Amino acid sequence: MDHLDLERRLAALETRNAVDDVHRGNVGERLGAIEDALSWLVRLIIGGILMAILTYAVQGGLVS
């Protein structure tokens, strides 16, 4: 291997590492957005269940 081959290989490795770093950053941001969306979805579902229970209790509930 000569000097130029080593320089080309080093440049390719540096480029690949830079691309991987950007990719990891993007994946981290996307996962954070998904986690936020899921937490809001869980909040909405729990809120809906609580409202259904409250509505049932206000309308008479188990008193027959």
Backbone as ProteinMPNN parsed JSONL, in Angstrom:
{"seq_chain_A": "MDHLDLERRLAALETRNAVDDVHRGNVGERLGAIEDALSWLVRLIIGGILMAILTYAVQGGLVS", "coords_chain_A": {"N_chain_A": [[0.834, -1.181, 0.0], [0.491, 2.137, -0.814], [1.176, 5.58, -0.003], [-0.916, 7.234, -0.96], [-3.099, 5.474, -1.139], [-3.535, 4.92, 1.564], [-4.268, 7.463, 2.453], [-6.652, 7.839, 1.039], [-8.21, 5.78, 2.134], [-8.315, 6.622, 4.798], [-9.667, 9.057, 4.494], [-12.115, 8.079, 3.562], [-12.959, 6.642, 5.821], [-13.211, 8.741, 7.691], [-15.256, 10.223, 6.494], [-17.346, 8.341, 6.562], [-17.638, 8.062, 9.35], [-18.497, 10.652, 10.002], [-20.958, 10.756, 8.683], [-22.283, 8.706, 10.067], [-22.4, 9.854, 12.635], [-24.145, 12.025, 12.22], [-26.402, 10.597, 11.473], [-26.948, 9.14, 13.842], [-27.637, 11.277, 15.521], [-29.985, 12.209, 14.268], [-31.635, 9.962, 14.554], [-31.864, 9.861, 17.324], [-33.312, 12.24, 17.817], [-35.708, 11.656, 16.492], [-36.62, 9.422, 17.936], [-37.07, 10.641, 20.398], [-39.205, 12.319, 19.726], [-41.144, 10.407, 19.121], [-41.448, 9.197, 21.633], [-42.524, 11.367, 23.067], [-44.978, 11.69, 21.72], [-46.194, 9.226, 22.303], [-46.435, 9.412, 25.087], [-48.308, 11.486, 25.331], [-50.454, 10.254, 24.07], [-51.019, 8.164, 25.856], [-51.761, 9.702, 28.072], [-54.107, 10.891, 27.062], [-55.742, 8.62, 26.692], [-55.965, 7.609, 29.309], [-57.176, 9.837, 30.49], [-59.616, 9.832, 29.083], [-60.728, 7.423, 29.972], [-61.006, 7.999, 32.716], [-62.832, 10.131, 32.553], [-65.046, 8.768, 31.525], [-65.651, 7.083, 33.673], [-66.268, 9.013, 35.601], [-68.514, 10.231, 34.393], [-70.282, 8.054, 34.388], [-70.577, 7.7, 37.155], [-71.774, 10.156, 37.88], [-74.204, 9.994, 36.555], [-75.639, 8.212, 38.04], [-74.488, 5.758, 38.502], [-73.765, 2.796, 40.255], [-76.031, 2.712, 41.729], [-79.107, 1.409, 41.781]], "CA_chain_A": [[0.0, 0.0, 0.0], [1.268, 3.372, -0.832], [0.707, 6.713, 0.793], [-2.206, 7.71, -1.482], [-4.129, 4.516, -0.743], [-3.811, 5.142, 2.985], [-5.0, 8.729, 2.576], [-8.022, 7.598, 0.549], [-8.911, 4.967, 3.131], [-8.551, 7.471, 5.958], [-10.729, 9.999, 4.122], [-13.371, 7.328, 3.519], [-13.349, 6.37, 7.207], [-13.661, 9.992, 8.298], [-16.565, 10.536, 5.91], [-18.306, 7.388, 7.102], [-17.866, 8.422, 10.746], [-19.29, 11.883, 10.032], [-22.322, 10.382, 8.296], [-22.846, 7.944, 11.181], [-22.709, 10.786, 13.721], [-25.368, 12.745, 11.845], [-27.496, 9.618, 11.505], [-27.277, 8.896, 15.251], [-28.34, 12.457, 16.026], [-31.347, 12.211, 13.716], [-32.384, 8.866, 15.165], [-32.168, 10.285, 18.687], [-34.398, 13.223, 17.767], [-36.947, 10.983, 16.1], [-37.08, 8.611, 19.062], [-37.61, 11.573, 21.386], [-40.528, 12.753, 19.257], [-42.056, 9.265, 19.272], [-41.73, 9.056, 23.063], [-43.445, 12.442, 23.438], [-46.299, 11.383, 21.165], [-46.762, 8.111, 23.057], [-46.833, 9.854, 26.426], [-49.565, 12.21, 25.182], [-51.504, 9.28, 23.756], [-51.371, 7.496, 27.106], [-52.505, 10.681, 28.875], [-55.453, 11.025, 26.504], [-56.503, 7.395, 26.955], [-56.282, 7.577, 30.743], [-58.161, 10.897, 30.715], [-60.906, 9.366, 28.563], [-61.261, 6.406, 30.894], [-61.433, 8.691, 33.935], [-64.059, 10.872, 32.246], [-66.135, 7.792, 31.4], [-65.989, 6.664, 35.034], [-66.923, 10.157, 36.238], [-69.845, 10.356, 33.777], [-71.078, 6.945, 34.889], [-70.891, 7.982, 38.555], [-72.685, 11.295, 37.944], [-75.516, 9.574, 36.048], [-76.297, 7.267, 38.946], [-73.528, 4.71, 38.813], [-74.243, 1.473, 40.642], [-77.304, 2.832, 42.462], [-80.187, 0.988, 40.891]], "C_chain_A": [[0.877, 1.243, 0.0], [0.555, 4.466, -0.043], [-0.671, 7.194, 0.329], [-3.348, 6.774, -1.112], [-4.513, 4.714, 0.722], [-4.598, 6.428, 3.194], [-6.446, 8.573, 2.124], [-8.834, 6.803, 1.558], [-9.246, 5.788, 4.367], [-9.669, 8.473, 5.679], [-12.08, 9.301, 4.085], [-13.861, 7.021, 4.923], [-13.87, 7.618, 7.903], [-15.04, 10.389, 7.779], [-17.641, 9.626, 6.486], [-18.638, 7.702, 8.565], [-18.722, 9.674, 10.868], [-20.751, 11.586, 9.693], [-22.997, 9.615, 9.428], [-23.217, 8.847, 12.348], [-23.995, 11.558, 13.441], [-26.574, 11.816, 11.934], [-27.916, 9.334, 12.945], [-28.037, 10.064, 15.851], [-29.779, 12.513, 15.547], [-32.206, 11.125, 14.35], [-32.773, 9.236, 16.595], [-33.311, 11.28, 18.736], [-35.729, 12.56, 17.437], [-37.494, 10.126, 17.235], [-37.66, 9.489, 20.167], [-38.999, 12.044, 21.004], [-41.553, 11.636, 19.402], [-42.422, 9.07, 20.736], [-42.704, 10.129, 23.532], [-44.861, 12.15, 22.952], [-46.96, 10.247, 21.948], [-47.198, 8.539, 24.454], [-48.137, 10.652, 26.353], [-50.713, 11.265, 24.859], [-51.962, 8.557, 25.01], [-52.168, 8.44, 27.996], [-53.941, 10.831, 28.381], [-56.316, 9.801, 26.803], [-56.904, 7.329, 28.423], [-57.31, 8.646, 31.071], [-59.54, 10.492, 30.226], [-61.543, 8.33, 29.466], [-61.768, 7.053, 32.176], [-62.716, 9.483, 33.709], [-65.249, 9.936, 32.096], [-66.583, 7.324, 32.779], [-66.732, 7.783, 35.751], [-68.334, 10.346, 35.691], [-70.773, 9.264, 34.292], [-71.491, 7.197, 36.341], [-71.886, 9.108, 38.697], [-74.081, 10.902, 37.499], [-76.175, 8.53, 36.927], [-75.41, 6.106, 39.32], [-74.178, 3.381, 39.137], [-75.531, 1.518, 41.438], [-78.441, 2.503, 41.509], [-81.54, 1.273, 41.471]], "O_chain_A": [[1.863, 1.348, 0.73], [-0.53, 4.266, 0.502], [-1.511, 7.529, 1.164], [-4.448, 7.231, -0.805], [-5.694, 4.677, 1.068], [-5.501, 6.472, 4.029], [-7.359, 9.11, 2.75], [-10.0, 7.109, 1.809], [-10.339, 5.665, 4.92], [-10.522, 8.709, 6.535], [-13.082, 9.863, 4.528], [-15.057, 7.128, 5.194], [-14.864, 7.557, 8.627], [-15.891, 10.839, 8.546], [-18.721, 10.088, 6.854], [-19.798, 7.616, 8.969], [-19.582, 9.751, 11.744], [-21.664, 12.101, 10.338], [-24.169, 9.855, 9.718], [-24.246, 8.63, 12.988], [-24.833, 11.722, 14.328], [-27.637, 12.208, 12.415], [-29.109, 9.291, 13.242], [-28.983, 9.861, 16.613], [-30.687, 12.825, 16.318], [-33.379, 11.354, 14.649], [-33.891, 8.954, 17.027], [-34.185, 11.182, 19.597], [-36.754, 12.875, 18.041], [-38.703, 10.106, 17.47], [-38.643, 9.111, 20.803], [-39.877, 12.157, 21.86], [-42.702, 11.89, 19.765], [-43.582, 8.806, 21.052], [-43.614, 9.84, 24.31], [-45.828, 12.342, 23.69], [-48.158, 10.303, 22.224], [-48.224, 8.074, 24.951], [-48.989, 10.509, 27.23], [-51.831, 11.466, 25.334], [-53.16, 8.358, 25.21], [-53.149, 8.025, 28.612], [-54.877, 10.89, 29.178], [-57.494, 9.939, 27.133], [-58.054, 7.028, 28.743], [-58.227, 8.395, 31.853], [-60.537, 10.779, 30.888], [-62.752, 8.354, 29.7], [-62.838, 6.698, 32.671], [-63.591, 9.508, 34.575], [-66.357, 10.284, 32.503], [-67.781, 7.184, 33.022], [-67.722, 7.529, 36.437], [-69.26, 10.599, 36.462], [-71.934, 9.534, 34.6], [-72.635, 6.933, 36.712], [-72.768, 9.037, 39.553], [-75.058, 11.435, 38.024], [-77.223, 8.007, 36.546], [-75.588, 5.525, 40.39], [-75.032, 2.895, 38.395], [-76.075, 0.471, 41.789], [-78.7, 3.233, 40.552], [-82.556, 0.977, 40.842]]}, "name": "protein", "num_of_chains": 1, "seq": "MDHLDLERRLAALETRNAVDDVHRGNVGERLGAIEDALSWLVRLIIGGILMAILTYAVQGGLVS"}
